[in-house]
Amino acid sequence: EEAKRWFDNREADRKALETSDALYGRYNGSNVIVIQLEAFQNFVINRKIGNAEVTPNINKLLGTSLYFSNFYHQTSQGRTSDADLAANVSLQPLPTGSVFIRYAQHTYDSMPQTLKDHGYTANVFHAYDGGFWNRNMMYDQLGYDTFYSKNAFVIDEPLGWSLGDRSFFKQSVALMKKEKQPFYSFLISLTSHHPYALPKTAQTLDVGTFKGTIFGDYLEAVHYADAAIGVLVDELKTAGLWDRSIFMFYGDHDNSIREWEPFESFLGKSLNEADRFRILKGVPLVVHLPDDALAGTYGQVGGQLDVTPTALHLLGISSADKAMIGTPLITGQLKREEQQSSNKQVVFRNGAFTDGDVLYLPSEDGLPEHSKCYAFATGAAAADAAACQAGAAKAREELQASDLVVEHDLVPMLHEGSGP
Ligand code: GP9
């Protein structure tokens, strides 16, 4: 009943938005192509090292895309699999372990299944062992038609753990080209995986004083991943898919580098606790719409749980009765770069949250008096600490509702009484 109450409230909000919003259904019938980029953090976007851009291809793409500069990953111990869950299922990860491993037999409302119910084909692409993170089982459960894992690819660019992202993207587009449209394709990159050291031949960025450090290797790796995105966009254009598809990518999680000195030296400023949290959790979300519409930088806060509701909203497929937590980010209420505050909360697994006005960080010892409440923009102590306590209670409710659904397999129960 507790979970049902929570999701019923969410349903009412979504229904109201779907009936009133001008962008609902504007891209009805488009393909959906979503890329999850390994360890790709937001702080590298639009940055230079020496005279070279770290992400030149992505920076160029921003000219015709929506860029969410206050978008956050919501992963926990399940890392890449948690990001996948957040983006495709719109539920929170668990406090321990990975939902993909612990609860792959449970029922979920997912992006692939929802799109399939509306006539789409749905495929997932990742050039690594199909059993890693229990993907074989989980992807079956989420409704994908085909999981193209390592065996489906020719390893003609061996790099890092497996196939290099450039060749992975090229081969994935070749497979997509043969697919019946409209389709949903979910691609998971891999080359920029920890510990990031690429062979000399793949290093094309002069990282200056960071050379020989893990931070320098990370910059090289994201520079490679950026070049791979450039290849992917070109391939999609050549294949005639670019202007028939909603294309989006986001980073899955942070890069696990915990010394702050190289970040400060790269960014040229010292970082307070709120800055550090925002850098650690900040991943880019970039959305390209088929007609290049709405391009710009948007400052409203969002998180990975919003990916599926955002895509469904643009397609005009209702997510109102789905057991999904996120809310659409691309609506008539879009907020430009300087406007961060929003009436939504991005909730993190440890109970932290932000609404763009405040950033609440719970204490590690669990004592409320040790929790922190910062002004989101500056990291100074927030003027309205009471707002943090009310928000923290709401964040706990969201996590609790999600855990009840995941652990007790409540999605079928939530659908009882509602239509098919
Ligand atoms: C492997 C890849 C890595 O298939 O997704 O996952 P991670 O170690 O980043 O969680």
Coordinates of C-alpha atoms in Angstrom, one line a residue, residues 131-387:
G131 CA 27.0 -12.9 -18.6
F132 CA 28.7 -9.9 -17.0
W133 CA 26.4 -8.1 -14.6
N134 CA 23.9 -10.9 -15.4
R135 CA 22.9 -9.1 -18.5
N136 CA 21.7 -12.2 -20.4
M137 CA 19.0 -12.8 -17.9
M138 CA 18.1 -9.2 -17.1
Y139 CA 17.8 -8.2 -20.8
D140 CA 15.5 -11.1 -21.4
Q141 CA 13.4 -10.0 -18.5
L142 CA 13.4 -6.3 -19.7
G143 CA 11.9 -7.4 -23.1
Y144 CA 14.8 -6.8 -25.6
D145 CA 14.5 -8.8 -28.8
T146 CA 18.2 -9.3 -29.2
F147 CA 21.3 -8.7 -27.0
Y148 CA 24.3 -8.2 -29.3
S149 CA 27.1 -9.1 -26.9
K150 CA 30.8 -9.7 -27.6
N151 CA 30.2 -12.8 -29.8
A152 CA 28.2 -10.7 -32.3
F153 CA 31.1 -8.4 -33.0
V154 CA 34.3 -8.8 -35.1
I155 CA 37.2 -7.8 -32.8
D156 CA 39.0 -5.8 -35.4
E157 CA 40.0 -3.0 -33.0
P158 CA 41.2 -4.8 -29.9
L159 CA 41.3 -2.1 -27.1
G160 CA 41.1 -2.2 -23.3
W161 CA 38.7 -4.8 -22.1
S162 CA 37.4 -5.8 -25.5
L163 CA 36.5 -4.1 -28.8
G164 CA 37.3 -0.4 -29.2
D165 CA 34.3 1.9 -29.1
R166 CA 34.9 3.2 -32.7
S167 CA 34.5 -0.2 -34.2
F168 CA 31.8 -1.1 -31.7
F169 CA 29.7 1.8 -32.8
K170 CA 30.3 1.2 -36.5
Q171 CA 29.3 -2.4 -36.3
S172 CA 26.3 -1.5 -34.2
V173 CA 25.0 0.9 -36.8
A174 CA 25.5 -1.8 -39.5
L175 CA 23.2 -4.0 -37.4
M176 CA 20.7 -1.2 -36.8
K177 CA 20.5 -0.4 -40.5
K178 CA 19.0 -3.8 -41.1
E179 CA 16.4 -3.4 -38.3
K180 CA 12.7 -2.8 -38.9
Q181 CA 11.8 0.8 -37.9
P182 CA 10.9 2.2 -35.6
F183 CA 13.4 0.7 -33.3
Y184 CA 15.0 1.2 -29.9
S185 CA 18.7 0.7 -29.7
F186 CA 20.6 0.8 -26.4
L187 CA 24.4 0.8 -26.8
I188 CA 26.9 0.5 -23.9
S189 CA 30.4 1.7 -24.5
L190 CA 33.5 0.2 -22.8
T191 CA 36.8 1.6 -23.9
S192 CA 36.9 4.4 -21.3
H193 CA 36.9 1.9 -18.4
H194 CA 39.1 2.2 -15.4
P195 CA 42.2 2.2 -15.3
Y196 CA 42.0 4.2 -18.6
A197 CA 45.6 3.5 -19.9
L198 CA 45.3 3.3 -23.7
P199 CA 48.1 2.1 -25.9
K200 CA 50.4 4.9 -27.2
T201 CA 48.8 4.5 -30.7
A202 CA 45.4 5.4 -29.4
Q203 CA 46.6 8.4 -27.4
T204 CA 46.0 11.5 -29.5
L205 CA 45.6 14.2 -26.8
D206 CA 48.6 16.1 -25.3
V207 CA 47.7 16.0 -21.6
G208 CA 50.7 18.1 -20.6
T209 CA 51.6 17.8 -16.9
F210 CA 49.0 15.1 -16.3
K211 CA 51.0 12.7 -18.5
G212 CA 51.8 9.4 -16.8
T213 CA 49.0 9.9 -14.1
I214 CA 45.7 8.2 -13.9
F215 CA 44.0 11.5 -14.4
G216 CA 45.9 12.1 -17.6
D217 CA 45.0 8.6 -18.8
Y218 CA 41.4 9.4 -18.0
L219 CA 41.5 12.5 -20.2
E220 CA 43.0 10.4 -23.0
A221 CA 40.3 7.8 -22.6
V222 CA 37.4 10.3 -22.7
H223 CA 39.1 12.0 -25.7
Y224 CA 39.0 8.6 -27.5
A225 CA 35.4 8.0 -26.5
D226 CA 34.5 11.5 -27.8
A227 CA 36.1 10.6 -31.2
A228 CA 34.1 7.4 -31.2
I229 CA 30.9 9.5 -30.7
G230 CA 32.0 11.6 -33.7
V231 CA 32.3 8.3 -35.7
L232 CA 28.9 7.1 -34.5
V233 CA 27.1 10.4 -35.5
D234 CA 28.7 10.2 -39.0
E235 CA 27.7 6.6 -39.4
L236 CA 24.1 7.3 -38.3
K237 CA 23.9 10.2 -40.8
T238 CA 25.3 8.0 -43.7
A239 CA 22.8 5.3 -42.8
G240 CA 19.9 7.8 -43.1
L241 CA 19.0 7.2 -39.4
W242 CA 20.1 10.5 -37.8
D243 CA 17.0 12.6 -38.7
R244 CA 14.6 9.8 -38.0
S245 CA 15.9 9.2 -34.4
I246 CA 15.9 10.7 -31.0
F247 CA 19.5 10.3 -30.1
M248 CA 20.8 10.6 -26.6
F249 CA 23.8 9.8 -24.5
Y250 CA 24.7 10.1 -20.9
G251 CA 27.6 9.0 -18.7
D252 CA 27.1 5.9 -16.5
H253 CA 29.1 6.8 -13.4
D254 CA 32.2 8.6 -12.1
N255 CA 35.8 7.6 -12.9
S256 CA 36.7 6.4 -9.4
I257 CA 39.6 8.9 -9.1
R258 CA 39.4 10.2 -5.5
E259 CA 42.4 12.6 -5.3
W260 CA 41.0 16.1 -5.8
E261 CA 44.3 17.8 -6.6
P262 CA 44.3 16.9 -10.4
F263 CA 40.6 18.0 -10.7
E264 CA 41.4 21.3 -9.1
S265 CA 44.4 21.8 -11.2
F266 CA 42.5 20.9 -14.4
L267 CA 39.6 23.1 -13.6
G268 CA 41.8 25.9 -12.3
K269 CA 39.9 26.4 -9.0
S270 CA 39.7 24.9 -5.5
L271 CA 36.6 22.8 -4.9
N272 CA 34.4 22.9 -1.9
E273 CA 32.3 19.9 -0.7
A274 CA 29.3 20.8 -2.8
D275 CA 31.5 21.3 -5.9
R276 CA 33.1 17.9 -5.3
F277 CA 29.7 16.2 -5.0
R278 CA 28.5 17.8 -8.2
I279 CA 31.7 16.8 -10.1
L280 CA 31.6 13.2 -8.7
K281 CA 27.9 12.7 -9.6
G282 CA 27.8 15.0 -12.7
V283 CA 27.5 13.2 -16.0
P284 CA 26.4 14.8 -19.3
L285 CA 23.0 14.2 -20.8
V286 CA 22.9 15.2 -24.5
V287 CA 19.7 14.8 -26.5
H288 CA 19.6 15.3 -30.3
L289 CA 16.1 15.6 -31.7
P290 CA 15.3 14.6 -35.3
D291 CA 14.8 18.2 -36.5
D292 CA 17.7 19.8 -34.5
A293 CA 15.0 21.6 -32.4
L294 CA 15.4 23.1 -28.9
A295 CA 19.2 23.1 -29.1
G296 CA 20.9 24.8 -26.1
T297 CA 22.2 24.3 -22.6
Y298 CA 19.7 23.6 -19.9
G299 CA 20.4 24.1 -16.2
Q300 CA 17.4 22.4 -14.6
V301 CA 18.5 19.4 -12.5
G302 CA 17.9 15.8 -13.7
G303 CA 19.2 12.3 -13.3
Q304 CA 19.4 9.0 -15.0
L305 CA 16.0 7.9 -13.8
D306 CA 14.6 10.6 -16.1
V307 CA 15.9 9.1 -19.3
T308 CA 13.0 6.7 -20.1
P309 CA 10.2 9.1 -19.1
T310 CA 11.9 11.8 -21.2
A311 CA 12.0 9.6 -24.3
L312 CA 8.4 8.3 -23.8
H313 CA 7.1 11.9 -23.4
L314 CA 8.7 13.0 -26.7
L315 CA 7.2 9.9 -28.4
G316 CA 3.7 10.5 -26.9
I317 CA 3.7 7.1 -25.2
S318 CA 2.2 7.4 -21.8
S319 CA 4.4 6.5 -18.8
A320 CA 1.7 7.6 -16.3
D321 CA 0.7 4.1 -15.2
K322 CA 4.3 2.7 -15.3
A323 CA 6.2 1.9 -12.1
M324 CA 8.8 4.5 -13.0
I325 CA 10.1 7.2 -10.7
G326 CA 11.7 9.7 -13.1
T327 CA 9.9 12.6 -14.8
P328 CA 10.3 14.0 -18.4
L329 CA 13.1 16.6 -18.7
I330 CA 12.1 17.9 -22.1
T331 CA 8.8 19.6 -21.7
G332 CA 7.4 23.1 -22.4
Q333 CA 9.0 24.0 -19.0
L334 CA 12.6 23.6 -20.2
K335 CA 14.9 25.9 -18.2
R336 CA 18.0 27.5 -19.7
E337 CA 21.5 27.3 -18.3
E338 CA 21.2 29.9 -15.5
Q339 CA 18.0 28.5 -14.1
Q340 CA 18.8 25.5 -12.0
S341 CA 16.0 25.4 -9.6
S342 CA 13.1 23.1 -10.4
N343 CA 10.1 21.5 -8.6
K344 CA 11.7 18.1 -8.9
Q345 CA 14.3 16.4 -6.7
V346 CA 17.1 14.2 -7.9
V347 CA 17.6 11.6 -5.3
F348 CA 20.8 9.7 -4.7
R349 CA 21.1 6.2 -3.1
N350 CA 22.6 7.5 0.1
G351 CA 19.7 9.8 0.7
A352 CA 21.3 12.9 -0.7
F353 CA 19.2 15.0 -3.0
T354 CA 19.2 18.3 -4.9
D355 CA 16.3 20.3 -6.3
G356 CA 18.7 22.9 -7.9
D357 CA 18.2 25.3 -4.9
V358 CA 19.8 23.2 -2.2
L359 CA 22.1 20.2 -2.0
Y360 CA 21.5 17.9 0.9
L361 CA 24.2 15.5 2.0
P362 CA 23.3 13.0 4.8
S363 CA 25.9 12.3 7.4
E364 CA 27.9 9.1 7.2
D365 CA 27.2 8.4 10.9
G366 CA 23.4 8.7 10.3
L367 CA 23.0 11.6 12.8
P368 CA 20.8 14.3 11.3
E369 CA 22.7 17.1 13.1
H370 CA 25.8 16.0 11.1
S371 CA 24.1 16.2 7.7
K372 CA 24.9 19.1 5.4
C373 CA 22.6 21.5 3.6
Y374 CA 24.3 23.7 0.9
A375 CA 23.1 26.3 -1.5
F376 CA 23.3 24.3 -4.7
A377 CA 25.0 27.0 -6.8
T378 CA 27.7 28.2 -4.4
G379 CA 28.2 25.5 -1.8
A380 CA 27.7 28.0 1.0
A381 CA 25.5 26.9 3.9
A382 CA 21.9 27.1 2.7
A383 CA 19.7 29.9 4.0
D384 CA 16.7 27.7 4.3
A385 CA 17.9 24.5 6.2
A386 CA 14.3 23.5 6.8
A387 CA 13.9 23.0 3.0

